[in-house]
């Protein structure tokens, strides 16, 4: 899995969740993850989750970390499972840095601290790949629901935290791929 952290801030608006976005815009070819910091504001015509569409949910935040993954030879069900694994990786990283995060729990593909939502996430598929957007709050400003954020857990090195998360996702992906190649079949 190729990995790239973008130094410039960029607003996530849903258009980034498209085939070959990582490759055509930033270079990583094939299985890849691109991360950056920026606001989030997804207009209705770019919302993918049917539940959010039915509820006409607002998906916004003034300051978040975003990660877009493109996975080849990965059916949608596997991408959803990996998306949930990303939630567990993030929770583990946060809990290792702050005792307050011990009570954080994963509900589906989202993390909650009490009833405060920490992240947004969606998995979808294109004609040749599966795509995941995984974002989480740096600050609580601009969110339409009650949230928690890195600022609540005293995380000051936001970019360092994001890069460490991205590296753990890459490491987990590579370990999964390796595990599929070391077994004998009969």
PDB file of C-alpha atoms in Angstrom:
ATOM      1  CA  UNK A   1       0.000   0.000   0.000  1.00  0.00           C
ATOM      2  CA  UNK A   2       1.447   3.329  -1.056  1.00  0.00           C
ATOM      3  CA  UNK A   3       1.035   6.214   1.361  1.00  0.00           C
ATOM      4  CA  UNK A   4       1.166   9.992   1.008  1.00  0.00           C
ATOM      5  CA  UNK A   5       0.584  12.805   3.495  1.00  0.00           C
ATOM      6  CA  UNK A   6      -0.434  16.130   1.949  1.00  0.00           C
ATOM      7  CA  UNK A   7       1.125  19.177   3.582  1.00  0.00           C
ATOM      8  CA  UNK A   8      -1.482  21.619   2.244  1.00  0.00           C
ATOM      9  CA  UNK A   9      -4.932  21.779   3.812  1.00  0.00           C
ATOM     10  CA  UNK A  10      -7.893  20.797   1.661  1.00  0.00           C
ATOM     11  CA  UNK A  11     -11.628  20.718   2.347  1.00  0.00           C
ATOM     12  CA  UNK A  12     -13.217  17.298   2.001  1.00  0.00           C
ATOM     13  CA  UNK A  13     -16.431  17.599  -0.021  1.00  0.00           C
ATOM     14  CA  UNK A  14     -16.998  14.012  -1.162  1.00  0.00           C
ATOM     15  CA  UNK A  15     -15.523  14.449  -4.638  1.00  0.00           C
ATOM     16  CA  UNK A  16     -12.255  12.983  -3.381  1.00  0.00           C
ATOM     17  CA  UNK A  17     -13.958   9.595  -2.988  1.00  0.00           C
ATOM     18  CA  UNK A  18     -13.577   8.696  -6.647  1.00  0.00           C
ATOM     19  CA  UNK A  19     -11.590   6.107  -8.612  1.00  0.00           C
ATOM     20  CA  UNK A  20      -7.909   6.920  -9.076  1.00  0.00           C
ATOM     21  CA  UNK A  21      -8.175  10.136  -7.020  1.00  0.00           C
ATOM     22  CA  UNK A  22      -5.001   9.276  -5.106  1.00  0.00           C
ATOM     23  CA  UNK A  23      -3.042   8.339  -8.238  1.00  0.00           C
ATOM     24  CA  UNK A  24      -4.185  11.092 -10.608  1.00  0.00           C
ATOM     25  CA  UNK A  25      -3.782  13.887  -8.072  1.00  0.00           C
ATOM     26  CA  UNK A  26      -0.929  12.806  -5.802  1.00  0.00           C
ATOM     27  CA  UNK A  27       0.915   9.853  -7.342  1.00  0.00           C
ATOM     28  CA  UNK A  28       0.237   6.733  -5.237  1.00  0.00           C
ATOM     29  CA  UNK A  29      -0.703   3.987  -7.710  1.00  0.00           C
ATOM     30  CA  UNK A  30      -2.682   0.915  -6.725  1.00  0.00           C
ATOM     31  CA  UNK A  31      -3.630   0.166  -3.144  1.00  0.00           C
ATOM     32  CA  UNK A  32      -3.072   3.506  -1.468  1.00  0.00           C
ATOM     33  CA  UNK A  33      -3.884   5.900   1.328  1.00  0.00           C
ATOM     34  CA  UNK A  34      -3.666   9.689   1.139  1.00  0.00           C
ATOM     35  CA  UNK A  35      -4.117  11.820   4.267  1.00  0.00           C
ATOM     36  CA  UNK A  36      -4.515  15.532   4.953  1.00  0.00           C
ATOM     37  CA  UNK A  37      -5.974  18.113   7.319  1.00  0.00           C
ATOM     38  CA  UNK A  38      -8.901  20.341   6.428  1.00  0.00           C
ATOM     39  CA  UNK A  39     -12.530  21.254   6.849  1.00  0.00           C
ATOM     40  CA  UNK A  40     -15.400  19.013   5.784  1.00  0.00           C
ATOM     41  CA  UNK A  41     -18.616  20.019   4.066  1.00  0.00           C
ATOM     42  CA  UNK A  42     -20.345  17.393   1.964  1.00  0.00           C
ATOM     43  CA  UNK A  43     -23.248  18.635  -0.152  1.00  0.00           C
ATOM     44  CA  UNK A  44     -26.241  16.302  -0.550  1.00  0.00           C
ATOM     45  CA  UNK A  45     -25.329  15.393  -4.121  1.00  0.00           C
ATOM     46  CA  UNK A  46     -21.998  13.940  -2.908  1.00  0.00           C
ATOM     47  CA  UNK A  47     -23.326  11.995   0.089  1.00  0.00           C
ATOM     48  CA  UNK A  48     -23.034   8.268  -0.566  1.00  0.00           C
ATOM     49  CA  UNK A  49     -24.633   6.778   2.559  1.00  0.00           C
ATOM     50  CA  UNK A  50     -28.306   6.043   1.887  1.00  0.00           C
ATOM     51  CA  UNK A  51     -29.193   6.503   5.559  1.00  0.00           C
ATOM     52  CA  UNK A  52     -27.645   9.980   5.574  1.00  0.00           C
ATOM     53  CA  UNK A  53     -29.511  10.822   2.363  1.00  0.00           C
ATOM     54  CA  UNK A  54     -32.850   9.713   3.819  1.00  0.00           C
ATOM     55  CA  UNK A  55     -32.238  11.774   6.963  1.00  0.00           C
ATOM     56  CA  UNK A  56     -30.862  14.717   4.926  1.00  0.00           C
ATOM     57  CA  UNK A  57     -27.950  14.678   7.349  1.00  0.00           C
ATOM     58  CA  UNK A  58     -25.462  17.521   7.453  1.00  0.00           C
ATOM     59  CA  UNK A  59     -21.891  16.250   7.363  1.00  0.00           C
ATOM     60  CA  UNK A  60     -19.570  19.099   8.321  1.00  0.00           C
ATOM     61  CA  UNK A  61     -16.655  20.075  10.483  1.00  0.00           C
ATOM     62  CA  UNK A  62     -14.291  23.021  10.534  1.00  0.00           C
ATOM     63  CA  UNK A  63     -11.105  21.051  11.261  1.00  0.00           C
ATOM     64  CA  UNK A  64     -10.583  17.351  10.618  1.00  0.00           C
ATOM     65  CA  UNK A  65      -8.021  14.820   9.465  1.00  0.00           C
ATOM     66  CA  UNK A  66      -9.086  12.974   6.301  1.00  0.00           C
ATOM     67  CA  UNK A  67      -7.906   9.738   4.744  1.00  0.00           C
ATOM     68  CA  UNK A  68      -8.925   8.372   1.349  1.00  0.00           C
ATOM     69  CA  UNK A  69      -8.060   4.775   0.572  1.00  0.00           C
ATOM     70  CA  UNK A  70      -8.328   3.014  -2.749  1.00  0.00           C
ATOM     71  CA  UNK A  71      -8.175  -0.762  -2.571  1.00  0.00           C
ATOM     72  CA  UNK A  72      -7.989  -3.042  -5.590  1.00  0.00           C
ATOM     73  CA  UNK A  73      -9.138  -6.680  -5.579  1.00  0.00           C
ATOM     74  CA  UNK A  74     -11.106  -5.828  -2.441  1.00  0.00           C
ATOM     75  CA  UNK A  75     -14.872  -6.386  -2.588  1.00  0.00           C
ATOM     76  CA  UNK A  76     -17.101  -3.853  -0.859  1.00  0.00           C
ATOM     77  CA  UNK A  77     -17.756  -6.190   2.081  1.00  0.00           C
ATOM     78  CA  UNK A  78     -13.995  -6.412   2.709  1.00  0.00           C
ATOM     79  CA  UNK A  79     -13.668  -2.629   2.454  1.00  0.00           C
ATOM     80  CA  UNK A  80     -16.429  -2.213   5.061  1.00  0.00           C
ATOM     81  CA  UNK A  81     -14.647  -4.689   7.339  1.00  0.00           C
ATOM     82  CA  UNK A  82     -11.360  -2.807   6.838  1.00  0.00           C
ATOM     83  CA  UNK A  83     -13.114   0.498   7.529  1.00  0.00           C
ATOM     84  CA  UNK A  84     -14.261  -0.894  10.892  1.00  0.00           C
ATOM     85  CA  UNK A  85     -10.757  -2.163  11.597  1.00  0.00           C
ATOM     86  CA  UNK A  86      -9.512   1.386  10.969  1.00  0.00           C
ATOM     87  CA  UNK A  87     -11.869   2.541  13.728  1.00  0.00           C
ATOM     88  CA  UNK A  88     -10.317   0.041  16.107  1.00  0.00           C
ATOM     89  CA  UNK A  89      -6.792   1.094  15.104  1.00  0.00           C
ATOM     90  CA  UNK A  90      -7.677   4.726  15.757  1.00  0.00           C
ATOM     91  CA  UNK A  91      -9.288   3.949  19.108  1.00  0.00           C
ATOM     92  CA  UNK A  92      -6.211   1.970  20.197  1.00  0.00           C
ATOM     93  CA  UNK A  93      -3.892   4.818  19.186  1.00  0.00           C
ATOM     94  CA  UNK A  94      -6.008   7.369  21.038  1.00  0.00           C
ATOM     95  CA  UNK A  95      -6.270   5.194  24.156  1.00  0.00           C
ATOM     96  CA  UNK A  96      -2.489   4.773  24.228  1.00  0.00           C
ATOM     97  CA  UNK A  97      -2.148   8.577  24.417  1.00  0.00           C
ATOM     98  CA  UNK A  98      -4.929   9.545  26.811  1.00  0.00           C
ATOM     99  CA  UNK A  99      -6.646   7.769  29.728  1.00  0.00           C
ATOM    100  CA  UNK A 100      -9.936   9.578  29.095  1.00  0.00           C
ATOM    101  CA  UNK A 101     -10.196   7.737  25.779  1.00  0.00           C
ATOM    102  CA  UNK A 102     -10.429   4.381  27.569  1.00  0.00           C
ATOM    103  CA  UNK A 103     -14.221   4.697  27.511  1.00  0.00           C
ATOM    104  CA  UNK A 104     -14.313   5.304  23.744  1.00  0.00           C
ATOM    105  CA  UNK A 105     -16.293   2.644  21.913  1.00  0.00           C
ATOM    106  CA  UNK A 106     -16.837   1.645  18.319  1.00  0.00           C
ATOM    107  CA  UNK A 107     -20.428   1.436  17.099  1.00  0.00           C
ATOM    108  CA  UNK A 108     -20.367   0.073  13.582  1.00  0.00           C
ATOM    109  CA  UNK A 109     -17.830   2.184  11.723  1.00  0.00           C
ATOM    110  CA  UNK A 110     -17.968   5.168  14.088  1.00  0.00           C
ATOM    111  CA  UNK A 111     -16.240   5.929  17.377  1.00  0.00           C
ATOM    112  CA  UNK A 112     -18.076   7.521  20.295  1.00  0.00           C
ATOM    113  CA  UNK A 113     -16.924   8.974  23.574  1.00  0.00           C
ATOM    114  CA  UNK A 114     -20.081   8.897  25.637  1.00  0.00           C
ATOM    115  CA  UNK A 115     -22.576  10.026  23.020  1.00  0.00           C
ATOM    116  CA  UNK A 116     -20.128  12.357  21.312  1.00  0.00           C
ATOM    117  CA  UNK A 117     -19.211  11.253  17.795  1.00  0.00           C
ATOM    118  CA  UNK A 118     -15.504  11.285  16.916  1.00  0.00           C
ATOM    119  CA  UNK A 119     -15.378  10.406  13.229  1.00  0.00           C
ATOM    120  CA  UNK A 120     -17.124  10.025   9.905  1.00  0.00           C
ATOM    121  CA  UNK A 121     -16.528   7.139   7.563  1.00  0.00           C
ATOM    122  CA  UNK A 122     -17.897   5.534   4.415  1.00  0.00           C
ATOM    123  CA  UNK A 123     -16.891   2.686   2.123  1.00  0.00           C
ATOM    124  CA  UNK A 124     -18.090   2.362  -1.459  1.00  0.00           C
ATOM    125  CA  UNK A 125     -17.007   0.778  -4.699  1.00  0.00           C
ATOM    126  CA  UNK A 126     -16.209   1.888  -8.207  1.00  0.00           C
ATOM    127  CA  UNK A 127     -16.022  -0.239 -11.342  1.00  0.00           C
ATOM    128  CA  UNK A 128     -12.480  -1.358 -10.507  1.00  0.00           C
ATOM    129  CA  UNK A 129     -11.806  -0.656  -6.808  1.00  0.00           C
ATOM    130  CA  UNK A 130     -13.207  -0.118  -3.357  1.00  0.00           C
ATOM    131  CA  UNK A 131     -12.910   3.310  -1.779  1.00  0.00           C
ATOM    132  CA  UNK A 132     -12.918   4.438   1.855  1.00  0.00           C
ATOM    133  CA  UNK A 133     -13.089   7.905   3.347  1.00  0.00           C
ATOM    134  CA  UNK A 134     -12.225   8.012   7.035  1.00  0.00           C
ATOM    135  CA  UNK A 135     -12.139  11.365   8.802  1.00  0.00           C
ATOM    136  CA  UNK A 136     -11.993  12.453  12.424  1.00  0.00           C
ATOM    137  CA  UNK A 137     -12.320  15.697  14.306  1.00  0.00           C
ATOM    138  CA  UNK A 138      -9.358  17.830  15.293  1.00  0.00           C
ATOM    139  CA  UNK A 139     -11.706  20.421  16.816  1.00  0.00           C
ATOM    140  CA  UNK A 140     -15.429  20.364  17.562  1.00  0.00           C
ATOM    141  CA  UNK A 141     -16.236  23.617  15.758  1.00  0.00           C
ATOM    142  CA  UNK A 142     -18.678  23.508  12.872  1.00  0.00           C
ATOM    143  CA  UNK A 143     -20.132  20.064  13.496  1.00  0.00           C
ATOM    144  CA  UNK A 144     -23.928  19.641  13.259  1.00  0.00           C
ATOM    145  CA  UNK A 145     -24.028  16.961  15.986  1.00  0.00           C
ATOM    146  CA  UNK A 146     -22.382  16.688  19.392  1.00  0.00           C
ATOM    147  CA  UNK A 147     -18.809  15.587  18.821  1.00  0.00           C
ATOM    148  CA  UNK A 148     -15.493  14.952  20.465  1.00  0.00           C
ATOM    149  CA  UNK A 149     -12.154  15.761  18.910  1.00  0.00           C
ATOM    150  CA  UNK A 150      -8.404  15.415  19.297  1.00  0.00           C
ATOM    151  CA  UNK A 151      -8.474  18.685  21.265  1.00  0.00           C
ATOM    152  CA  UNK A 152     -10.592  16.953  23.942  1.00  0.00           C
ATOM    153  CA  UNK A 153      -7.843  14.380  24.425  1.00  0.00           C
ATOM    154  CA  UNK A 154      -4.957  16.855  24.562  1.00  0.00           C
ATOM    155  CA  UNK A 155      -3.472  15.810  21.209  1.00  0.00           C
ATOM    156  CA  UNK A 156      -1.414  18.813  20.089  1.00  0.00           C
ATOM    157  CA  UNK A 157       0.745  17.197  17.403  1.00  0.00           C
ATOM    158  CA  UNK A 158      -2.185  16.708  15.044  1.00  0.00           C
ATOM    159  CA  UNK A 159      -0.148  16.008  11.912  1.00  0.00           C
ATOM    160  CA  UNK A 160       2.120  13.575  13.768  1.00  0.00           C
ATOM    161  CA  UNK A 161      -0.950  11.799  15.136  1.00  0.00           C
ATOM    162  CA  UNK A 162      -2.420  11.592  11.619  1.00  0.00           C
ATOM    163  CA  UNK A 163       0.764  10.240  10.105  1.00  0.00           C
ATOM    164  CA  UNK A 164       1.059   7.611  12.844  1.00  0.00           C
ATOM    165  CA  UNK A 165      -2.536   6.556  12.191  1.00  0.00           C
ATOM    166  CA  UNK A 166      -1.875   6.325   8.469  1.00  0.00           C
ATOM    167  CA  UNK A 167       1.223   4.207   9.091  1.00  0.00           C
ATOM    168  CA  UNK A 168      -0.761   1.826  11.323  1.00  0.00           C
ATOM    169  CA  UNK A 169      -3.395   1.461   8.570  1.00  0.00           C
ATOM    170  CA  UNK A 170      -0.687   0.711   6.011  1.00  0.00           C
ATOM    171  CA  UNK A 171       0.993  -1.796   8.343  1.00  0.00           C
ATOM    172  CA  UNK A 172      -2.316  -3.588   9.020  1.00  0.00           C
ATOM    173  CA  UNK A 173      -3.180  -3.725   5.318  1.00  0.00           C
ATOM    174  CA  UNK A 174       0.213  -5.183   4.424  1.00  0.00           C
ATOM    175  CA  UNK A 175      -0.049  -7.736   7.245  1.00  0.00           C
ATOM    176  CA  UNK A 176      -3.473  -8.835   5.972  1.00  0.00           C
ATOM    177  CA  UNK A 177      -2.159  -9.174   2.410  1.00  0.00           C
ATOM    178  CA  UNK A 178       0.846 -11.129   3.674  1.00  0.00           C
ATOM    179  CA  UNK A 179      -1.390 -13.444   5.672  1.00  0.00           C
ATOM    180  CA  UNK A 180      -3.317 -14.315   2.510  1.00  0.00           C
ATOM    181  CA  UNK A 181      -0.095 -15.291   0.731  1.00  0.00           C
ATOM    182  CA  UNK A 182       1.442 -17.602   3.334  1.00  0.00           C
ATOM    183  CA  UNK A 183      -1.254 -20.241   3.603  1.00  0.00           C
ATOM    184  CA  UNK A 184      -1.451 -23.449   1.637  1.00  0.00           C
ATOM    185  CA  UNK A 185      -4.665 -24.453  -0.042  1.00  0.00           C
ATOM    186  CA  UNK A 186      -5.863 -27.968  -0.800  1.00  0.00           C
TER     187      UNK A 186
END
